[in-house]
Structure formats: C-alpha cells, structure tokens
mmCIF file of N, CA and C in Angstrom:
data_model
loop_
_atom_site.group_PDB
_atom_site.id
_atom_site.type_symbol
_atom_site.label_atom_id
_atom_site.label_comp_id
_atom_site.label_asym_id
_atom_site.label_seq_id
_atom_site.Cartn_x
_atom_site.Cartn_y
_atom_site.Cartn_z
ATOM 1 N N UNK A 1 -22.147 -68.768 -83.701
ATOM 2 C CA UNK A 1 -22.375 -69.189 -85.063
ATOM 3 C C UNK A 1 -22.383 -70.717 -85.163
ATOM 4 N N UNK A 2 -22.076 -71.552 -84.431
ATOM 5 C CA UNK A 2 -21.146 -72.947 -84.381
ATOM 6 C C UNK A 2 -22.197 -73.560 -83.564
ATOM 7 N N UNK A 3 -23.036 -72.530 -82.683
ATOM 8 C CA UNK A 3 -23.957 -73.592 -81.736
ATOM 9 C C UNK A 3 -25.017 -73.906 -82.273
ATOM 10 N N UNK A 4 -25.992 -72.992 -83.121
ATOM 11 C CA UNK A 4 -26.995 -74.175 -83.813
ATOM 12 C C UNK A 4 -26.562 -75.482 -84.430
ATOM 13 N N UNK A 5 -25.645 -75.239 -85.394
ATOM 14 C CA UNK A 5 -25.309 -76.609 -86.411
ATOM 15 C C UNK A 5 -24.834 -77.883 -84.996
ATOM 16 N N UNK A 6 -23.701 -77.332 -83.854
ATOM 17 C CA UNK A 6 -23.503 -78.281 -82.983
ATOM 18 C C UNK A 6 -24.528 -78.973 -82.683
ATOM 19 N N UNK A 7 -26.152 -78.594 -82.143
ATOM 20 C CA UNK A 7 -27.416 -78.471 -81.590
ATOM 21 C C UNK A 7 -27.877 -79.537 -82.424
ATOM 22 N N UNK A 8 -27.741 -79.195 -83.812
ATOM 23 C CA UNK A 8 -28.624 -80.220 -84.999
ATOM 24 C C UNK A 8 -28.019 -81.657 -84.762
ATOM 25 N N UNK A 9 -26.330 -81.471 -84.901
ATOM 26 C CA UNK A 9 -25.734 -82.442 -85.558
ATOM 27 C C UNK A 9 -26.393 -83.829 -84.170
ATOM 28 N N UNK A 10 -25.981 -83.017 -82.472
ATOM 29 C CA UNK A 10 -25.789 -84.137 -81.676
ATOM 30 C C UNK A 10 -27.232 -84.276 -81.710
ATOM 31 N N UNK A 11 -28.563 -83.528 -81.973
ATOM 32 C CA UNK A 11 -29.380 -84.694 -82.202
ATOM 33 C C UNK A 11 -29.902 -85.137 -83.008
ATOM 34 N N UNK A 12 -29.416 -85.201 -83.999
ATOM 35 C CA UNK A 12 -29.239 -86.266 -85.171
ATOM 36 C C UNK A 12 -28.806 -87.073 -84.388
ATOM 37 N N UNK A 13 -27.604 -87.410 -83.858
ATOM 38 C CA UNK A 13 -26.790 -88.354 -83.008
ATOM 39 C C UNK A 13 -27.438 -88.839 -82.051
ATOM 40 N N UNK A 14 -28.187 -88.581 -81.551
ATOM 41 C CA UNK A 14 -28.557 -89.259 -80.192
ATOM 42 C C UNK A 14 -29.865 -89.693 -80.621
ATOM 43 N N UNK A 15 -30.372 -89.100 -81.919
ATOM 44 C CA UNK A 15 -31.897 -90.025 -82.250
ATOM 45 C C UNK A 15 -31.412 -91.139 -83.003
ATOM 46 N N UNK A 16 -29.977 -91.247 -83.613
ATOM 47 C CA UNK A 16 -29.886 -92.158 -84.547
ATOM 48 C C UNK A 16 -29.266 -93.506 -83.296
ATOM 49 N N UNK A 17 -29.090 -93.177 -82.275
ATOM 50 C CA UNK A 17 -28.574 -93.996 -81.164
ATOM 51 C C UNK A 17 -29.519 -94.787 -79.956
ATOM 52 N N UNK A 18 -30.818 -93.647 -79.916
ATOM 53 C CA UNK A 18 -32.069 -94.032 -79.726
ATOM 54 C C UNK A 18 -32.635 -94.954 -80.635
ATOM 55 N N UNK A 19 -32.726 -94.665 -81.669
ATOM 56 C CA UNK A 19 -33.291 -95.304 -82.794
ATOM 57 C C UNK A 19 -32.544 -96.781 -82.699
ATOM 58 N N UNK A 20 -31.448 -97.085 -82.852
ATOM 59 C CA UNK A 20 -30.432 -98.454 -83.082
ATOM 60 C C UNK A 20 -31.093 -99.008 -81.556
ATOM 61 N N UNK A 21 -30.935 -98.496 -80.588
ATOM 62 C CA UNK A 21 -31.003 -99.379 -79.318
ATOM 63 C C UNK A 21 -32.830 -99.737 -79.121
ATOM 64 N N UNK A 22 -33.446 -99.071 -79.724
ATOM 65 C CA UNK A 22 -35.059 -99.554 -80.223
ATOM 66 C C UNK A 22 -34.792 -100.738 -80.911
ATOM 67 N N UNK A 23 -34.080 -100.766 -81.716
ATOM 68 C CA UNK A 23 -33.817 -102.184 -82.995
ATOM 69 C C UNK A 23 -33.651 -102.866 -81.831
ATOM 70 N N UNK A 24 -32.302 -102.892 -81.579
ATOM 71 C CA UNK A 24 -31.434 -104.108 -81.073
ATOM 72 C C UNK A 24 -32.645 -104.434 -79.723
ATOM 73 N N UNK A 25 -33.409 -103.947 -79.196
ATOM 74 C CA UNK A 25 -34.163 -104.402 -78.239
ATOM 75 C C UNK A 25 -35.167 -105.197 -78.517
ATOM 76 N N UNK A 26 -35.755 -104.694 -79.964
ATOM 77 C CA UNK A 26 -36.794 -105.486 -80.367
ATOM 78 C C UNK A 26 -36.184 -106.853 -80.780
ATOM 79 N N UNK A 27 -35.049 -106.791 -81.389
ATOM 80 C CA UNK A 27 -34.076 -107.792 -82.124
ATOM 81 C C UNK A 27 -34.140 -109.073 -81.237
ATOM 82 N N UNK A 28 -33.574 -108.157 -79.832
ATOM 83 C CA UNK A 28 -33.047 -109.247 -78.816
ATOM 84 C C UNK A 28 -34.080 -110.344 -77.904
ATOM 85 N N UNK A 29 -35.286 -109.514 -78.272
ATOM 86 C CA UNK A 29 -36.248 -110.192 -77.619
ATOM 87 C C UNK A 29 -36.059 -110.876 -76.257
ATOM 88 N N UNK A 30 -35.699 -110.328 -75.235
ATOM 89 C CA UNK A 30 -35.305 -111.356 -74.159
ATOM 90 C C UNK A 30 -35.974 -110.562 -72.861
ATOM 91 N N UNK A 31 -36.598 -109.279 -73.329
ATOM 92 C CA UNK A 31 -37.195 -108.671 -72.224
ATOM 93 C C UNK A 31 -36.685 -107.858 -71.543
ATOM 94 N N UNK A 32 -35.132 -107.680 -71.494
ATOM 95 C CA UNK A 32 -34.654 -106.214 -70.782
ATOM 96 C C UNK A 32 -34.488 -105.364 -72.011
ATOM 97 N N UNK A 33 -35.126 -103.998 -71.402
ATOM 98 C CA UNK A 33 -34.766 -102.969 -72.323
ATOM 99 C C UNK A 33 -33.428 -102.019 -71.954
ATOM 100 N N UNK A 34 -32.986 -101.399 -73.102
ATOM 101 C CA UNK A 34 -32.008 -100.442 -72.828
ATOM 102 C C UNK A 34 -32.194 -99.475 -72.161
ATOM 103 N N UNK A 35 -31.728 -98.439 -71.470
ATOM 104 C CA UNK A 35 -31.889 -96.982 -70.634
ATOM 105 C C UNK A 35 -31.512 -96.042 -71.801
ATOM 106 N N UNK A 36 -32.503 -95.769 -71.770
ATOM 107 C CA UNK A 36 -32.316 -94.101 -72.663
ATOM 108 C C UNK A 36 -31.904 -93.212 -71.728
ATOM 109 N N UNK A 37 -32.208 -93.177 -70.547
ATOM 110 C CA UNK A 37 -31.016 -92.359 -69.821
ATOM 111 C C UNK A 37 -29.452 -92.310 -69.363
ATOM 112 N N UNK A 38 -29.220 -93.868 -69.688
ATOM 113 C CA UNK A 38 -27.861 -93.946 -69.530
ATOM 114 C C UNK A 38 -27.386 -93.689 -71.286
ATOM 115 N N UNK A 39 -27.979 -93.871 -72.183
ATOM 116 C CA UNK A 39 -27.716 -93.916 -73.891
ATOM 117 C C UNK A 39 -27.234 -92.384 -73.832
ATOM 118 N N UNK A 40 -28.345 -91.535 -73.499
ATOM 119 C CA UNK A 40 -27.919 -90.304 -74.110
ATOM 120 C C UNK A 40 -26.878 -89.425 -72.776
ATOM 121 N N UNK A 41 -26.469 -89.840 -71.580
ATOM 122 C CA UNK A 41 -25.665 -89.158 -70.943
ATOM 123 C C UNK A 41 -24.287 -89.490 -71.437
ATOM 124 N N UNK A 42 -24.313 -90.754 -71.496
ATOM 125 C CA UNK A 42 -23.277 -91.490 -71.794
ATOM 126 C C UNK A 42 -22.742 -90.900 -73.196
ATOM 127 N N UNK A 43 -23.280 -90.807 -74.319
ATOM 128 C CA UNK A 43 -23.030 -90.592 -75.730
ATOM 129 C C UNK A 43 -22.489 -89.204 -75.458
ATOM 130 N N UNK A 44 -23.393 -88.180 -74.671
ATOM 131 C CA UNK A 44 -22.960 -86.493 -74.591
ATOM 132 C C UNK A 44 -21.857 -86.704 -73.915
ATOM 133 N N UNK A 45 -21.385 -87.306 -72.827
ATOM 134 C CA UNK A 45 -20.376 -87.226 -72.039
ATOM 135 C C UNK A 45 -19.108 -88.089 -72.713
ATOM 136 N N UNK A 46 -19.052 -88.773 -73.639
ATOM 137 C CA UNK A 46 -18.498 -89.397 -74.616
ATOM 138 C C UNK A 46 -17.669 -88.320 -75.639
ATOM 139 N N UNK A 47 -19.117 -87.970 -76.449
ATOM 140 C CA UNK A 47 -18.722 -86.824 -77.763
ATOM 141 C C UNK A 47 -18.078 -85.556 -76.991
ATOM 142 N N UNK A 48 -18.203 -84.939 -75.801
ATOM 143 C CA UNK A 48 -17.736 -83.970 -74.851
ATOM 144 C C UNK A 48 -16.207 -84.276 -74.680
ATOM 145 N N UNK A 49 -16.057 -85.583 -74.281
ATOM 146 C CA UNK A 49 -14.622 -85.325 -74.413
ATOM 147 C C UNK A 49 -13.519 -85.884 -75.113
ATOM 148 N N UNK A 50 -13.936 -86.127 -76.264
ATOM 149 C CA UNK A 50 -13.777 -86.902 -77.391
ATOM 150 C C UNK A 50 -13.389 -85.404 -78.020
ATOM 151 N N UNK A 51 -14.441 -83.786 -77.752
ATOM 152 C CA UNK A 51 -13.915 -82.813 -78.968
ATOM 153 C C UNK A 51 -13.092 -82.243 -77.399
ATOM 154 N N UNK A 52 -12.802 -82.283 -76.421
ATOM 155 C CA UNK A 52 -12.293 -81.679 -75.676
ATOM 156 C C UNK A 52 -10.396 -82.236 -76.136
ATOM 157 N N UNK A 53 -10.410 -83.443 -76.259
ATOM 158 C CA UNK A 53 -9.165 -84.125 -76.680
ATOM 159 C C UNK A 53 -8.755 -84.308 -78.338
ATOM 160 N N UNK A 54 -9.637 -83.606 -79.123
ATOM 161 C CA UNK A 54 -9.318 -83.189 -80.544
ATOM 162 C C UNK A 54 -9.691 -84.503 -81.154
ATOM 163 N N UNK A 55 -10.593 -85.271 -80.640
ATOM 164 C CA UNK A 55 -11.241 -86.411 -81.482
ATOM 165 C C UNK A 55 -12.585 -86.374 -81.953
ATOM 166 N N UNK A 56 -13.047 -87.602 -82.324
ATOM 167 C CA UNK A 56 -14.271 -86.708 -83.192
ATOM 168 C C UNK A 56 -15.151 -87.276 -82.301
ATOM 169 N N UNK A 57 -16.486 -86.907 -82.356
ATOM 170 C CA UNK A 57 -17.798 -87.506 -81.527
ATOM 171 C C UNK A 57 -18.347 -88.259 -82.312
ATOM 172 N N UNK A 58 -19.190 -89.477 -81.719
ATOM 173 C CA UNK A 58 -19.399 -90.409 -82.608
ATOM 174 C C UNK A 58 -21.095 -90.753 -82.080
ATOM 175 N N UNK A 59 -21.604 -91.769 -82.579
ATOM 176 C CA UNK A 59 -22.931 -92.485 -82.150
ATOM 177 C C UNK A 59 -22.898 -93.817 -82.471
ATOM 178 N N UNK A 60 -24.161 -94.306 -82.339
ATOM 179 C CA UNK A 60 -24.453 -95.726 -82.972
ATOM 180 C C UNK A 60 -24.322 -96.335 -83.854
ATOM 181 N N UNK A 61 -23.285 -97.429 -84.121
ATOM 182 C CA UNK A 61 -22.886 -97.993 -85.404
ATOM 183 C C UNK A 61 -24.371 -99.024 -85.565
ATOM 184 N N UNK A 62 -25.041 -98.724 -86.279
ATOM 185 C CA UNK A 62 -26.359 -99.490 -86.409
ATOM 186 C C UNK A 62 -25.775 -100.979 -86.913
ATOM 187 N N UNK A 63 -24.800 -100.994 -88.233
ATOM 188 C CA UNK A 63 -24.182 -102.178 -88.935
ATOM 189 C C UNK A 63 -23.789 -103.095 -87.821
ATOM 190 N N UNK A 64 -22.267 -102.445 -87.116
ATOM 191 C CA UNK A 64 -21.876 -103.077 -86.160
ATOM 192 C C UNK A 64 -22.234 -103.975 -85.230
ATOM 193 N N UNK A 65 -23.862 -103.087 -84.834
ATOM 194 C CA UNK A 65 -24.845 -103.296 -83.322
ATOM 195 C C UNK A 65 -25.344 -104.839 -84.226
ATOM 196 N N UNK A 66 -25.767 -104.868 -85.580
ATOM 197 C CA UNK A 66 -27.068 -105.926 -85.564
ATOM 198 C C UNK A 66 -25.815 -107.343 -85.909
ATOM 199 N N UNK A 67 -25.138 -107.040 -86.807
ATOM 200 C CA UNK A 67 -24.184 -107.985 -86.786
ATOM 201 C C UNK A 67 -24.069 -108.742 -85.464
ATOM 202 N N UNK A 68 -23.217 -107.618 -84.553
ATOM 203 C CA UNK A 68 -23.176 -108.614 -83.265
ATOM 204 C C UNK A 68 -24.009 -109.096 -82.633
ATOM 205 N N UNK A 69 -25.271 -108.678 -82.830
ATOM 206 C CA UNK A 69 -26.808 -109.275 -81.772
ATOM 207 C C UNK A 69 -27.354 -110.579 -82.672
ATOM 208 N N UNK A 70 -26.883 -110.566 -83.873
ATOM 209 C CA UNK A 70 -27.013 -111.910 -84.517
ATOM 210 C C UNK A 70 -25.902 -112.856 -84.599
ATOM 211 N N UNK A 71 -24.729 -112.512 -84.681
ATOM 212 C CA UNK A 71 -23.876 -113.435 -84.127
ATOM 213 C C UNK A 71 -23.855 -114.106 -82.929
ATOM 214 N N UNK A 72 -24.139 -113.788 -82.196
ATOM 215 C CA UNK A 72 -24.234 -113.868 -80.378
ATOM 216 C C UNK A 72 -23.625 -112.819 -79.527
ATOM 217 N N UNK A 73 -23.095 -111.924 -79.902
ATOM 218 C CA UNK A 73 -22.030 -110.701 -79.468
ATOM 219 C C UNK A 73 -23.069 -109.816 -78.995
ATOM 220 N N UNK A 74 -23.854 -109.889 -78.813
ATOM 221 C CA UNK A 74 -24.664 -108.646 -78.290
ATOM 222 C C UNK A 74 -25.190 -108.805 -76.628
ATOM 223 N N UNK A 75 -24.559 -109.525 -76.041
ATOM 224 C CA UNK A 75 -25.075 -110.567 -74.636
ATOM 225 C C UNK A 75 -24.267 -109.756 -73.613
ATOM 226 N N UNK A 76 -22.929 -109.598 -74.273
ATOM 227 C CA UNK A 76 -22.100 -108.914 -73.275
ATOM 228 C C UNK A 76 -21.456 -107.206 -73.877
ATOM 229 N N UNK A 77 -20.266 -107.203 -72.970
ATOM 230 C CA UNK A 77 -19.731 -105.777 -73.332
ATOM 231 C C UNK A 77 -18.459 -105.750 -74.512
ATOM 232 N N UNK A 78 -18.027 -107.533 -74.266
ATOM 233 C CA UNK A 78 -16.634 -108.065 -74.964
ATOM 234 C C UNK A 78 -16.870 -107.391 -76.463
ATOM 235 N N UNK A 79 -17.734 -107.666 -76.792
ATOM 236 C CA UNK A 79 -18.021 -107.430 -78.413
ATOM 237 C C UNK A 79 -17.876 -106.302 -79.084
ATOM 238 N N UNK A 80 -18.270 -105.718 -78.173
ATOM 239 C CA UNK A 80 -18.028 -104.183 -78.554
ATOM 240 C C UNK A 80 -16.392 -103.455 -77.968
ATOM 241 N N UNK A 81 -15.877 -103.798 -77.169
ATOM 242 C CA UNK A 81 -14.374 -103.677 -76.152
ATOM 243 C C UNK A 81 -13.565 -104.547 -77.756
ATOM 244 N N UNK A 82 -13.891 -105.593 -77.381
ATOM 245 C CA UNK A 82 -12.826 -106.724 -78.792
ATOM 246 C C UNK A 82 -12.742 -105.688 -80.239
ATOM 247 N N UNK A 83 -13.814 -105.350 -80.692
ATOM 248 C CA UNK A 83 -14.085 -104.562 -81.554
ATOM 249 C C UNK A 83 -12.954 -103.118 -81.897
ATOM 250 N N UNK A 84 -13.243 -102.751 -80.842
ATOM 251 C CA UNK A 84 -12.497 -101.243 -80.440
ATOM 252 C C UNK A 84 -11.063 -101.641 -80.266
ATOM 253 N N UNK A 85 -10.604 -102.827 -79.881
ATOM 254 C CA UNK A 85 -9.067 -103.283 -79.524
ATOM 255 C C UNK A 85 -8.258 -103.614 -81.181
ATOM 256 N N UNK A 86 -9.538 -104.377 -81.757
ATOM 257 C CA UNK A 86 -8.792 -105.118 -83.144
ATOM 258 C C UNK A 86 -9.050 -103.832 -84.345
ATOM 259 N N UNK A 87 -9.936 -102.628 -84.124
ATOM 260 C CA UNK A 87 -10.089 -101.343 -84.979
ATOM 261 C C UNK A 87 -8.211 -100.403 -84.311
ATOM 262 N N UNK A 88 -8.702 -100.176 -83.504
ATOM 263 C CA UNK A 88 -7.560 -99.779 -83.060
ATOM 264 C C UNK A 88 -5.683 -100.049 -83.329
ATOM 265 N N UNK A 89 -5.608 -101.993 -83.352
ATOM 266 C CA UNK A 89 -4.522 -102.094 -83.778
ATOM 267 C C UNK A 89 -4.347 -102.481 -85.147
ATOM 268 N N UNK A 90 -5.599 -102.447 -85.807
ATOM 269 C CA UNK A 90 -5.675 -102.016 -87.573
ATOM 270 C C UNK A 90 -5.110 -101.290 -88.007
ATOM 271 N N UNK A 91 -5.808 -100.233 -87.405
ATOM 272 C CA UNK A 91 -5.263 -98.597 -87.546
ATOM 273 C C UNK A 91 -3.492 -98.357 -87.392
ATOM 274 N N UNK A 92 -3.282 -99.032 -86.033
ATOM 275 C CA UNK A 92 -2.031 -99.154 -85.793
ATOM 276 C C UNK A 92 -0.747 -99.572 -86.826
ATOM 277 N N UNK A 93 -1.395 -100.541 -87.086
ATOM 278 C CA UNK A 93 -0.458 -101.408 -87.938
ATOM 279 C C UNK A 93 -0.574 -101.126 -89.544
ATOM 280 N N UNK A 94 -1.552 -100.267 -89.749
ATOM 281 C CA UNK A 94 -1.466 -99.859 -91.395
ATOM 282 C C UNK A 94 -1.737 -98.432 -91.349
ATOM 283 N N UNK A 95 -1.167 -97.865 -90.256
ATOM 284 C CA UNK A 95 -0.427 -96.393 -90.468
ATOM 285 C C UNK A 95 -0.014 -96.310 -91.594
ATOM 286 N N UNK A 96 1.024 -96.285 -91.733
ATOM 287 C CA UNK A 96 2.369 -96.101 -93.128
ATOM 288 C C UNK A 96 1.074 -95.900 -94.456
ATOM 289 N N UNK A 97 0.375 -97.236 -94.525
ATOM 290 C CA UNK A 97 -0.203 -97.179 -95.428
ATOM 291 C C UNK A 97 -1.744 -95.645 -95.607
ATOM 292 N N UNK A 98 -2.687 -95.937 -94.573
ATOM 293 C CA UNK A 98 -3.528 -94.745 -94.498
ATOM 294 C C UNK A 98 -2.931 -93.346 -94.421
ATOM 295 N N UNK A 99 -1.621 -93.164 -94.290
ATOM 296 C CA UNK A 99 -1.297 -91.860 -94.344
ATOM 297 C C UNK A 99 -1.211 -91.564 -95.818
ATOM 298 N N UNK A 100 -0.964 -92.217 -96.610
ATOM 299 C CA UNK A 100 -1.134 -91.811 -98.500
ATOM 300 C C UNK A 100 -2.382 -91.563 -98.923
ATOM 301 N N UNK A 101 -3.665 -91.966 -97.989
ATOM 302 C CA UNK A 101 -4.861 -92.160 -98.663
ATOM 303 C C UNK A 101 -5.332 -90.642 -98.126
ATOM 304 N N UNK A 102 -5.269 -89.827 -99.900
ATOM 305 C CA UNK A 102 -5.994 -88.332 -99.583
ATOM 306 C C UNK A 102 -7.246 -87.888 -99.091
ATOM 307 N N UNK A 103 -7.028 -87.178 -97.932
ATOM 308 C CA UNK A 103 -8.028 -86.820 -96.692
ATOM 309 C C UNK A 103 -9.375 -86.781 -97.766
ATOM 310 N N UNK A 104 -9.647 -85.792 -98.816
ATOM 311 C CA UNK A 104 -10.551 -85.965 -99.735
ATOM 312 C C UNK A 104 -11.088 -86.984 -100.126
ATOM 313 N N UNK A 105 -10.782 -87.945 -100.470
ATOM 314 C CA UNK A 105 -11.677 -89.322 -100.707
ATOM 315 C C UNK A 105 -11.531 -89.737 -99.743
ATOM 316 N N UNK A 106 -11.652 -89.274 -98.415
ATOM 317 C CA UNK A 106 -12.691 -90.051 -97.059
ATOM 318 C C UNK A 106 -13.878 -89.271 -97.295
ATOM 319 N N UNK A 107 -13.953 -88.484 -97.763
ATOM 320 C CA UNK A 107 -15.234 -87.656 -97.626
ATOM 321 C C UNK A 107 -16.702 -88.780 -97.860
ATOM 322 N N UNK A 108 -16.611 -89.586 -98.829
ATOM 323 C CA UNK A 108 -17.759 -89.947 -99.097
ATOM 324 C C UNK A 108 -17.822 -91.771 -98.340
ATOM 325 N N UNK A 109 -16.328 -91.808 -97.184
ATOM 326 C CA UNK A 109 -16.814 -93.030 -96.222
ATOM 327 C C UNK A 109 -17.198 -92.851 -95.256
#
C-alpha cells in the first residue's frame, strides 16, 4: 500500500535535486558539470538510511544551494558541512524552546 506513494514522493525528490544541480551549474558557469549519477545514488543511499535510523529523507535545498553559489560558498564542500554544523547546534541549543512549538503548526513549514 506504502510503495506507490514511496515511488512518487522519491521522485519528486530526485527531480527536484536534478532540477537545483541544473541551476547551480548554469549559475556557476565555470564549466564542470555535476554527476547525475553520483546526485541520485547518493540522495537514495542518503534517504535509505536516514528512514532506516527513524529520520526523515530529504533533497535539494534549492534556497540554500543559490545563496551559497552567490555568496562564494558554492566552490567547496565547507558550505554546505558549516551549514549542517551551525543547523545542528541551533537545534541543539533551542531544544527547551522547540519542544513547546505544536507539531501541528509545522505542518505548513
């Protein structure tokens, strides 16, 4: 019952991840392109054990991606690693507080 909708959702996900790394290539103009074969193994083997460990599966933050390719952050891996370190001890540090905020009004972030 669970495997069509799974089927839809990841490729929604992996075209919307295709789609962002089309941008950011055209964006970057510098002549190397991205691997769509490393994009979409990587993302399945990602979201795989992301629901294997009770987390959620994710894709391409399109916002995130152009921000950093116009800042200069898009050159290396830091930007995206720095990113994930300072989300992470956000989260960390305003526990106490996100635990009051009812699961219901995340629905529409």
């Amino acid at each position: 019952v669970v495997f069509p909708y799974a089927v839809i959702m990841a490729s929604v996900g992996i075209l919307e991840s295709l789609l962002t790394m089309q941008l950011l290539d055209d964006i970057a103009d510098d002549g190397k392109r991205g691997s769509t074969t490393k994009e979409c193994v990587g993302q399945g083997a990602g979201n795989f054990l992301a629901g294997l460990t009770g987390g959620f599966g994710g894709c391409a933050l399109l916002g995130q991606s152009i921000i950093n390719m116009q800042s200069g952050g898009g050159v290396s891996r830091w930007s995206g690693m720095s990113m994930a370190v300072f989300l992470a001890l956000g989260i960390v540090a305003a526990a106490p507080l996100l635990a009051n905020v009812p699961v219901a009004s995340l629905v529409g972030v």
